[in-house]
PDB file of C-alpha atoms and ligand atoms in Angstrom:
ATOM      1  CA  MET A 345     150.290-123.729  52.297  1.00  0.00           C
ATOM      2  CA  PHE A 346     151.104-120.788  54.560  1.00  0.00           C
ATOM      3  CA  ASN A 347     148.960-117.386  54.288  1.00  0.00           C
ATOM      4  CA  ILE A 348     151.808-115.039  54.683  1.00  0.00           C
ATOM      5  CA  ILE A 349     151.374-111.233  55.491  1.00  0.00           C
ATOM      6  CA  VAL A 350     154.276-109.339  55.211  1.00  0.00           C
ATOM      7  CA  THR A 351     153.477-105.717  57.055  1.00  0.00           C
ATOM      8  CA  ASP A 352     155.591-102.664  57.356  1.00  0.00           C
ATOM      9  CA  ASN A 353     155.867-103.052  61.259  1.00  0.00           C
ATOM     10  CA  TYR A 354     155.150-104.469  64.391  1.00  0.00           C
ATOM     11  CA  ASP A 355     152.093-102.370  65.067  1.00  0.00           C
ATOM     12  CA  GLN A 356     150.503-103.556  62.004  1.00  0.00           C
ATOM     13  CA  ALA A 357     151.652-107.065  62.241  1.00  0.00           C
ATOM     14  CA  SER A 358     149.622-106.690  65.398  1.00  0.00           C
ATOM     15  CA  SER A 359     146.769-105.327  63.847  1.00  0.00           C
ATOM     16  CA  GLU A 360     146.458-108.380  61.198  1.00  0.00           C
ATOM     17  CA  ALA A 361     146.806-110.811  63.978  1.00  0.00           C
ATOM     18  CA  PHE A 362     144.065-108.877  65.809  1.00  0.00           C
ATOM     19  CA  LYS A 363     141.723-109.031  62.321  1.00  0.00           C
ATOM     20  CA  ILE A 364     141.593-112.757  62.502  1.00  0.00           C
ATOM     21  CA  MET A 365     141.338-113.114  66.455  1.00  0.00           C
ATOM     22  CA  ARG A 366     138.152-110.521  66.175  1.00  0.00           C
ATOM     23  CA  ASP A 367     136.222-113.125  63.992  1.00  0.00           C
ATOM     24  CA  VAL A 368     137.168-116.200  66.153  1.00  0.00           C
ATOM     25  CA  LEU A 369     136.068-114.144  69.311  1.00  0.00           C
ATOM     26  CA  ARG A 370     132.410-113.695  67.025  1.00  0.00           C
ATOM     27  CA  LYS A 371     131.993-117.501  67.766  1.00  0.00           C
ATOM     28  CA  GLU A 372     130.101-118.675  71.143  1.00  0.00           C
ATOM     29  CA  ASN A 373     132.537-120.610  73.340  1.00  0.00           C
ATOM     30  CA  PRO A 374     135.794-119.616  71.678  1.00  0.00           C
ATOM     31  CA  VAL A 375     139.292-121.420  72.936  1.00  0.00           C
ATOM     32  CA  LEU A 376     142.023-119.899  72.511  1.00  0.00           C
ATOM     33  CA  GLY A 377     145.679-121.457  72.328  1.00  0.00           C
ATOM     34  CA  LEU A 378     148.120-118.156  73.795  1.00  0.00           C
ATOM     35  CA  ALA A 379     151.910-117.635  73.672  1.00  0.00           C
ATOM     36  CA  THR A 380     154.232-115.107  75.620  1.00  0.00           C
ATOM     37  CA  GLY A 381     157.107-113.295  74.270  1.00  0.00           C
ATOM     38  CA  SER A 382     157.278-110.054  72.798  1.00  0.00           C
ATOM     39  CA  SER A 383     155.288-111.274  69.688  1.00  0.00           C
ATOM     40  CA  PRO A 384     152.006-111.298  70.830  1.00  0.00           C
ATOM     41  CA  VAL A 385     152.256-108.432  73.149  1.00  0.00           C
ATOM     42  CA  GLY A 386     150.653-106.233  70.537  1.00  0.00           C
ATOM     43  CA  LEU A 387     148.383-108.111  69.429  1.00  0.00           C
ATOM     44  CA  TYR A 388     147.269-108.705  73.415  1.00  0.00           C
ATOM     45  CA  LYS A 389     147.168-104.757  73.602  1.00  0.00           C
ATOM     46  CA  LYS A 390     144.854-104.797  70.901  1.00  0.00           C
ATOM     47  CA  MET A 391     142.303-107.134  72.779  1.00  0.00           C
ATOM     48  CA  ILE A 392     142.108-105.029  75.673  1.00  0.00           C
ATOM     49  CA  ALA A 393     141.706-101.956  73.660  1.00  0.00           C
ATOM     50  CA  ASP A 394     138.430-103.661  71.763  1.00  0.00           C
ATOM     51  CA  HIS A 395     137.456-105.006  75.318  1.00  0.00           C
ATOM     52  CA  ASN A 396     137.463-101.596  76.757  1.00  0.00           C
ATOM     53  CA  THR A 397     136.133 -99.637  73.785  1.00  0.00           C
ATOM     54  CA  ASN A 398     133.495-102.253  72.228  1.00  0.00           C
ATOM     55  CA  GLY A 399     132.653-104.163  75.350  1.00  0.00           C
ATOM     56  CA  THR A 400     134.340-107.547  73.696  1.00  0.00           C
ATOM     57  CA  SER A 401     133.359-110.335  76.414  1.00  0.00           C
ATOM     58  CA  TYR A 402     135.594-113.135  77.431  1.00  0.00           C
ATOM     59  CA  LYS A 403     133.112-114.575  80.014  1.00  0.00           C
ATOM     60  CA  ASN A 404     132.861-117.572  77.962  1.00  0.00           C
ATOM     61  CA  VAL A 405     136.504-117.805  76.564  1.00  0.00           C
ATOM     62  CA  ILE A 406     138.817-120.597  77.387  1.00  0.00           C
ATOM     63  CA  THR A 407     142.517-120.256  76.901  1.00  0.00           C
ATOM     64  CA  PHE A 408     145.469-122.633  76.927  1.00  0.00           C
ATOM     65  CA  ASN A 409     149.134-121.346  76.831  1.00  0.00           C
ATOM     66  CA  LEU A 410     151.844-123.242  75.573  1.00  0.00           C
ATOM     67  CA  ASP A 411     154.720-123.253  77.922  1.00  0.00           C
ATOM     68  CA  GLU A 412     156.107-122.383  81.219  1.00  0.00           C
ATOM     69  CA  TYR A 413     159.239-122.377  83.031  1.00  0.00           C
ATOM     70  CA  ILE A 414     160.275-125.087  85.313  1.00  0.00           C
ATOM     71  CA  GLY A 415     161.957-123.834  88.362  1.00  0.00           C
ATOM     72  CA  ILE A 416     160.689-120.489  88.987  1.00  0.00           C
ATOM     73  CA  PRO A 417     157.413-119.906  90.996  1.00  0.00           C
ATOM     74  CA  LYS A 418     154.407-118.812  89.259  1.00  0.00           C
ATOM     75  CA  THR A 419     154.520-115.852  91.136  1.00  0.00           C
ATOM     76  CA  HIS A 420     158.119-114.984  89.668  1.00  0.00           C
ATOM     77  CA  ASP A 421     157.983-111.586  87.198  1.00  0.00           C
ATOM     78  CA  GLN A 422     158.980-113.715  84.440  1.00  0.00           C
ATOM     79  CA  SER A 423     156.908-116.611  84.893  1.00  0.00           C
ATOM     80  CA  TYR A 424     154.533-117.236  81.778  1.00  0.00           C
ATOM     81  CA  TYR A 425     151.698-117.015  84.502  1.00  0.00           C
ATOM     82  CA  THR A 426     152.722-113.714  85.376  1.00  0.00           C
ATOM     83  CA  PHE A 427     153.365-112.675  82.018  1.00  0.00           C
ATOM     84  CA  MET A 428     149.897-113.583  80.929  1.00  0.00           C
ATOM     85  CA  HIS A 429     148.197-111.980  83.765  1.00  0.00           C
ATOM     86  CA  GLU A 430     150.101-108.385  83.023  1.00  0.00           C
ATOM     87  CA  ASN A 431     149.769-108.587  79.635  1.00  0.00           C
ATOM     88  CA  LEU A 432     146.623-109.781  79.289  1.00  0.00           C
ATOM     89  CA  PHE A 433     144.087-111.990  81.626  1.00  0.00           C
ATOM     90  CA  ASP A 434     144.046-108.931  84.249  1.00  0.00           C
ATOM     91  CA  HIS A 435     142.341-106.170  81.788  1.00  0.00           C
ATOM     92  CA  ILE A 436     139.761-108.456  80.544  1.00  0.00           C
ATOM     93  CA  ASP A 437     136.465-110.059  82.142  1.00  0.00           C
ATOM     94  CA  ILE A 438     138.002-113.852  81.469  1.00  0.00           C
ATOM     95  CA  PRO A 439     137.146-115.955  84.943  1.00  0.00           C
ATOM     96  CA  GLU A 440     140.793-117.488  86.706  1.00  0.00           C
ATOM     97  CA  GLU A 441     139.189-120.827  86.057  1.00  0.00           C
ATOM     98  CA  ASN A 442     138.882-120.502  82.169  1.00  0.00           C
ATOM     99  CA  THR A 443     142.492-119.422  81.716  1.00  0.00           C
ATOM    100  CA  HIS A 444     145.274-122.746  81.568  1.00  0.00           C
ATOM    101  CA  VAL A 445     149.000-121.650  81.788  1.00  0.00           C
ATOM    102  CA  PRO A 446     151.057-125.524  82.740  1.00  0.00           C
ATOM    103  CA  VAL A 447     152.665-125.314  86.089  1.00  0.00           C
ATOM    104  CA  GLY A 448     156.400-125.135  86.302  1.00  0.00           C
ATOM    105  CA  GLU A 449     156.552-125.169  89.998  1.00  0.00           C
ATOM    106  CA  THR A 450     156.497-128.642  90.914  1.00  0.00           C
ATOM    107  CA  ASP A 451     158.761-131.498  91.737  1.00  0.00           C
ATOM    108  CA  ASN A 452     157.091-133.657  89.538  1.00  0.00           C
ATOM    109  CA  PRO A 453     156.748-132.001  86.264  1.00  0.00           C
ATOM    110  CA  GLU A 454     155.924-135.238  83.721  1.00  0.00           C
ATOM    111  CA  GLU A 455     152.900-135.092  85.804  1.00  0.00           C
ATOM    112  CA  GLU A 456     151.926-131.940  85.210  1.00  0.00           C
ATOM    113  CA  CYS A 457     152.523-132.594  81.588  1.00  0.00           C
ATOM    114  CA  ALA A 458     150.115-135.450  81.493  1.00  0.00           C
ATOM    115  CA  LYS A 459     147.602-133.479  83.449  1.00  0.00           C
ATOM    116  CA  TYR A 460     147.793-130.260  81.210  1.00  0.00           C
ATOM    117  CA  GLU A 461     147.731-132.307  78.026  1.00  0.00           C
ATOM    118  CA  GLU A 462     144.821-134.468  79.323  1.00  0.00           C
ATOM    119  CA  GLU A 463     142.863-131.089  80.072  1.00  0.00           C
ATOM    120  CA  LEU A 464     143.915-129.859  76.997  1.00  0.00           C
ATOM    121  CA  GLN A 465     142.572-133.149  74.961  1.00  0.00           C
ATOM    122  CA  LYS A 466     139.325-132.065  76.324  1.00  0.00           C
ATOM    123  CA  TYR A 467     139.072-129.206  73.778  1.00  0.00           C
ATOM    124  CA  THR A 468     139.770-128.108  70.274  1.00  0.00           C
ATOM    125  CA  ILE A 469     141.813-124.930  70.265  1.00  0.00           C
ATOM    126  CA  ASP A 470     139.919-122.583  67.539  1.00  0.00           C
ATOM    127  CA  ILE A 471     142.915-120.444  66.854  1.00  0.00           C
ATOM    128  CA  GLN A 472     146.528-120.895  68.351  1.00  0.00           C
ATOM    129  CA  VAL A 473     149.027-117.979  68.680  1.00  0.00           C
ATOM    130  CA  LEU A 474     152.434-118.287  68.017  1.00  0.00           C
ATOM    131  CA  GLY A 475     155.878-116.592  67.873  1.00  0.00           C
ATOM    132  CA  ILE A 476     159.140-118.442  66.584  1.00  0.00           C
ATOM    133  CA  GLY A 477     162.248-118.746  68.368  1.00  0.00           C
ATOM    134  CA  SER A 478     165.506-117.739  66.703  1.00  0.00           C
ATOM    135  CA  ASP A 479     166.274-121.313  66.228  1.00  0.00           C
ATOM    136  CA  GLY A 480     163.187-122.267  64.910  1.00  0.00           C
ATOM    137  CA  HIS A 481     161.514-123.569  67.862  1.00  0.00           C
ATOM    138  CA  ILE A 482     157.252-123.239  68.614  1.00  0.00           C
ATOM    139  CA  ALA A 483     156.229-122.719  72.161  1.00  0.00           C
ATOM    140  CA  PHE A 484     159.453-124.599  73.683  1.00  0.00           C
ATOM    141  CA  ASN A 485     159.737-127.224  71.370  1.00  0.00           C
ATOM    142  CA  GLU A 486     163.822-127.114  70.682  1.00  0.00           C
ATOM    143  CA  PRO A 487     165.150-128.362  67.444  1.00  0.00           C
ATOM    144  CA  GLY A 488     165.076-132.358  67.580  1.00  0.00           C
ATOM    145  CA  THR A 489     161.813-132.426  69.147  1.00  0.00           C
ATOM    146  CA  PRO A 490     159.496-135.323  67.744  1.00  0.00           C
ATOM    147  CA  PHE A 491     156.869-134.208  65.351  1.00  0.00           C
ATOM    148  CA  ASP A 492     154.518-136.528  67.218  1.00  0.00           C
ATOM    149  CA  SER A 493     155.310-135.050  70.964  1.00  0.00           C
ATOM    150  CA  LEU A 494     152.664-134.091  73.531  1.00  0.00           C
ATOM    151  CA  THR A 495     153.131-132.086  76.526  1.00  0.00           C
ATOM    152  CA  HIS A 496     156.581-132.539  77.814  1.00  0.00           C
ATOM    153  CA  VAL A 497     159.522-131.214  79.494  1.00  0.00           C
ATOM    154  CA  MET A 498     162.018-129.822  77.312  1.00  0.00           C
ATOM    155  CA  GLU A 499     165.718-128.760  78.110  1.00  0.00           C
ATOM    156  CA  LEU A 500     166.356-125.393  76.752  1.00  0.00           C
ATOM    157  CA  GLU A 501     169.099-124.398  74.193  1.00  0.00           C
ATOM    158  CA  GLU A 502     171.611-122.131  75.005  1.00  0.00           C
ATOM    159  CA  GLN A 503     170.774-119.642  72.136  1.00  0.00           C
ATOM    160  CA  THR A 504     167.080-119.642  73.571  1.00  0.00           C
ATOM    161  CA  ARG A 505     168.332-118.997  77.062  1.00  0.00           C
ATOM    162  CA  ARG A 506     170.309-116.393  75.643  1.00  0.00           C
ATOM    163  CA  ASP A 507     167.387-114.995  73.896  1.00  0.00           C
ATOM    164  CA  ASN A 508     165.574-114.914  76.672  1.00  0.00           C
ATOM    165  CA  ALA A 509     168.559-113.304  78.808  1.00  0.00           C
ATOM    166  CA  ARG A 510     166.825-109.983  77.993  1.00  0.00           C
ATOM    167  CA  PHE A 511     164.282-110.860  80.657  1.00  0.00           C
ATOM    168  CA  PHE A 512     166.460-111.658  83.275  1.00  0.00           C
ATOM    169  CA  ASP A 513     168.837-108.746  83.322  1.00  0.00           C
ATOM    170  CA  ASP A 514     170.918-109.738  80.522  1.00  0.00           C
ATOM    171  CA  ASN A 515     172.301-112.916  83.002  1.00  0.00           C
ATOM    172  CA  ILE A 516     172.064-116.170  81.063  1.00  0.00           C
ATOM    173  CA  ASP A 517     172.852-117.943  84.477  1.00  0.00           C
ATOM    174  CA  LEU A 518     169.116-116.336  85.900  1.00  0.00           C
ATOM    175  CA  VAL A 519     167.296-118.337  82.939  1.00  0.00           C
ATOM    176  CA  PRO A 520     165.767-121.479  83.773  1.00  0.00           C
ATOM    177  CA  THR A 521     166.970-124.526  81.758  1.00  0.00           C
ATOM    178  CA  HIS A 522     164.088-126.495  81.550  1.00  0.00           C
ATOM    179  CA  ALA A 523     160.385-125.871  80.731  1.00  0.00           C
ATOM    180  CA  VAL A 524     157.074-127.694  80.439  1.00  0.00           C
ATOM    181  CA  THR A 525     155.783-127.346  76.728  1.00  0.00           C
ATOM    182  CA  MET A 526     152.931-128.366  74.595  1.00  0.00           C
ATOM    183  CA  GLY A 527     154.320-130.766  71.721  1.00  0.00           C
ATOM    184  CA  LEU A 528     154.299-130.268  68.099  1.00  0.00           C
ATOM    185  CA  ALA A 529     151.378-133.034  67.876  1.00  0.00           C
ATOM    186  CA  SER A 530     149.519-130.995  70.673  1.00  0.00           C
ATOM    187  CA  ILE A 531     149.671-127.349  68.516  1.00  0.00           C
ATOM    188  CA  MET A 532     148.547-128.990  65.072  1.00  0.00           C
ATOM    189  CA  ARG A 533     145.534-129.927  66.568  1.00  0.00           C
ATOM    190  CA  ALA A 534     144.432-126.579  66.583  1.00  0.00           C
ATOM    191  CA  LYS A 535     141.984-125.166  63.721  1.00  0.00           C
ATOM    192  CA  LYS A 536     143.789-122.123  62.809  1.00  0.00           C
ATOM    193  CA  ILE A 537     146.942-120.701  63.687  1.00  0.00           C
ATOM    194  CA  ILE A 538     148.644-117.378  63.373  1.00  0.00           C
ATOM    195  CA  MET A 539     152.490-116.908  63.617  1.00  0.00           C
ATOM    196  CA  ILE A 540     153.738-113.447  64.311  1.00  0.00           C
ATOM    197  CA  ALA A 541     157.372-112.868  64.027  1.00  0.00           C
ATOM    198  CA  THR A 542     158.947-109.491  63.475  1.00  0.00           C
ATOM    199  CA  GLY A 543     162.640-108.462  63.601  1.00  0.00           C
ATOM    200  CA  ALA A 544     165.869-109.492  61.635  1.00  0.00           C
ATOM    201  CA  ASN A 545     166.786-111.979  64.193  1.00  0.00           C
ATOM    202  CA  LYS A 546     163.823-114.119  63.415  1.00  0.00           C
ATOM    203  CA  ALA A 547     164.510-113.991  59.355  1.00  0.00           C
ATOM    204  CA  ASP A 548     166.387-117.345  59.134  1.00  0.00           C
ATOM    205  CA  ALA A 549     164.159-119.081  61.132  1.00  0.00           C
ATOM    206  CA  VAL A 550     161.250-117.847  59.082  1.00  0.00           C
ATOM    207  CA  TYR A 551     163.082-118.748  56.210  1.00  0.00           C
ATOM    208  CA  ASP A 552     163.622-122.255  57.301  1.00  0.00           C
ATOM    209  CA  MET A 553     159.980-123.022  58.513  1.00  0.00           C
ATOM    210  CA  ILE A 554     158.710-121.675  55.086  1.00  0.00           C
ATOM    211  CA  LYS A 555     161.124-122.491  52.475  1.00  0.00           C
ATOM    212  CA  GLY A 556     163.266-125.268  54.262  1.00  0.00           C
ATOM    213  CA  GLN A 557     162.489-128.786  53.830  1.00  0.00           C
ATOM    214  CA  LYS A 558     159.985-129.970  56.858  1.00  0.00           C
ATOM    215  CA  SER A 559     162.778-131.332  59.741  1.00  0.00           C
ATOM    216  CA  THR A 560     162.637-131.466  63.228  1.00  0.00           C
ATOM    217  CA  ASP A 561     165.815-129.394  62.818  1.00  0.00           C
ATOM    218  CA  CYS A 562     163.298-126.746  62.481  1.00  0.00           C
ATOM    219  CA  PRO A 563     160.377-127.613  64.789  1.00  0.00           C
ATOM    220  CA  ALA A 564     158.228-124.709  63.084  1.00  0.00           C
ATOM    221  CA  SER A 565     158.793-126.486  59.871  1.00  0.00           C
ATOM    222  CA  ILE A 566     156.133-128.630  61.215  1.00  0.00           C
ATOM    223  CA  LEU A 567     153.272-125.936  60.115  1.00  0.00           C
ATOM    224  CA  GLN A 568     153.707-126.731  56.369  1.00  0.00           C
ATOM    225  CA  ASP A 569     151.406-129.860  57.051  1.00  0.00           C
ATOM    226  CA  HIS A 570     148.523-127.499  58.698  1.00  0.00           C
ATOM    227  CA  ASP A 571     146.115-126.449  56.478  1.00  0.00           C
ATOM    228  CA  ASP A 572     145.450-123.038  58.399  1.00  0.00           C
ATOM    229  CA  VAL A 573     148.373-121.066  59.028  1.00  0.00           C
ATOM    230  CA  THR A 574     148.545-117.514  58.737  1.00  0.00           C
ATOM    231  CA  ILE A 575     152.072-116.046  58.977  1.00  0.00           C
ATOM    232  CA  ILE A 576     152.745-112.228  60.026  1.00  0.00           C
ATOM    233  CA  LEU A 577     155.655-110.676  59.537  1.00  0.00           C
ATOM    234  CA  ASP A 578     157.523-107.439  59.288  1.00  0.00           C
ATOM    235  CA  LYS A 579     159.857-106.391  56.250  1.00  0.00           C
ATOM    236  CA  GLU A 580     162.973-107.351  58.433  1.00  0.00           C
ATOM    237  CA  ALA A 581     161.810-110.872  58.994  1.00  0.00           C
ATOM    238  CA  ALA A 582     160.662-111.213  55.657  1.00  0.00           C
ATOM    239  CA  THR A 583     163.825-110.369  53.958  1.00  0.00           C
ATOM    240  CA  ARG A 584     165.034-114.120  53.282  1.00  0.00           C
ATOM    241  CA  ILE A 585     161.736-115.225  51.875  1.00  0.00           C
ATOM    242  CA  LYS A 586     161.028-112.859  48.976  1.00  0.00           C
TER     243      LYS A 586
HETATM  244  C1  GLP B 645     160.324-118.425  73.842  1.00  0.00           C
HETATM  245  C2  GLP B 645     158.828-118.411  73.842  1.00  0.00           C
HETATM  246  C3  GLP B 645     158.117-118.833  72.463  1.00  0.00           C
HETATM  247  C4  GLP B 645     158.115-117.425  71.903  1.00  0.00           C
HETATM  248  C5  GLP B 645     159.688-117.474  71.608  1.00  0.00           C
HETATM  249  C6  GLP B 645     159.687-115.795  70.793  1.00  0.00           C
HETATM  250  O1  GLP B 645     161.322-118.609  74.203  1.00  0.00           O
HETATM  251  N1  GLP B 645     158.561-119.836  74.658  1.00  0.00           N
HETATM  252  O2  GLP B 645     156.537-119.176  72.745  1.00  0.00           O
HETATM  253  O3  GLP B 645     157.312-117.688  70.718  1.00  0.00           O
HETATM  254  O4  GLP B 645     160.302-117.461  72.480  1.00  0.00           O
HETATM  255  O5  GLP B 645     159.750-114.960  71.644  1.00  0.00           O
HETATM  256  P1  GLP B 645     159.496-113.571  71.386  1.00  0.00           P
HETATM  257  O6  GLP B 645     158.555-113.246  70.663  1.00  0.00           O
HETATM  258  O7  GLP B 645     160.006-112.859  72.592  1.00  0.00           O
HETATM  259  O8  GLP B 645     160.594-113.170  70.133  1.00  0.00           O
END
């Protein structure tokens, strides 16, 4: 069963997510699963503010990111490596070696996937942060991805590339066609999951995830099988589940 929190706006959604994150950060050596995209940025801002104001330290925190584009260098301004540094890592005291972002800049992405999964399996993620794609994807697991998938290479759907074109000068041709992504089974190993979904363009995917039949047509519907998922929405994303 999902714990569903409907908030008035994005800032409130970020605050609700932060409350759950804060409890996990009180643990001794927390392992965080982190996401990119617009949805978690407000949460990361609150984590940075809390670090600055209350001195919450990340020296003993380990992080694993969900995914990375293939075919752009990690120094590219739209790589997820860059995203994480700009939106979180550069503003907290986490040692670089404690952070893991899949490597997409490689001639052998399959090998990178195997290496990433091997490292990931050494840990149990205490809290996994997720967003959702408008086609129901989580991380970059597009519709049709098997529920038992581990870290793998994914060809991106046109809808996903169109959604993400806003970060690439509104030009879909500049959006990479493939990505390395944690698989659905990799994500399900997390002890606790929080999903942030806001805005009207997420309403259908949110409905399919919560009320739809569990099916690979909506990869996020696999979360129905997890026993600790909190879904944090704004009113727009929640319109169809009422
Ligand atoms: C991207 C990411 C996902 C993210 C999703 C939604 O494609 N790979 O991890 O959850 O899209 O992004 P946003 O939060 O910007 O709507």
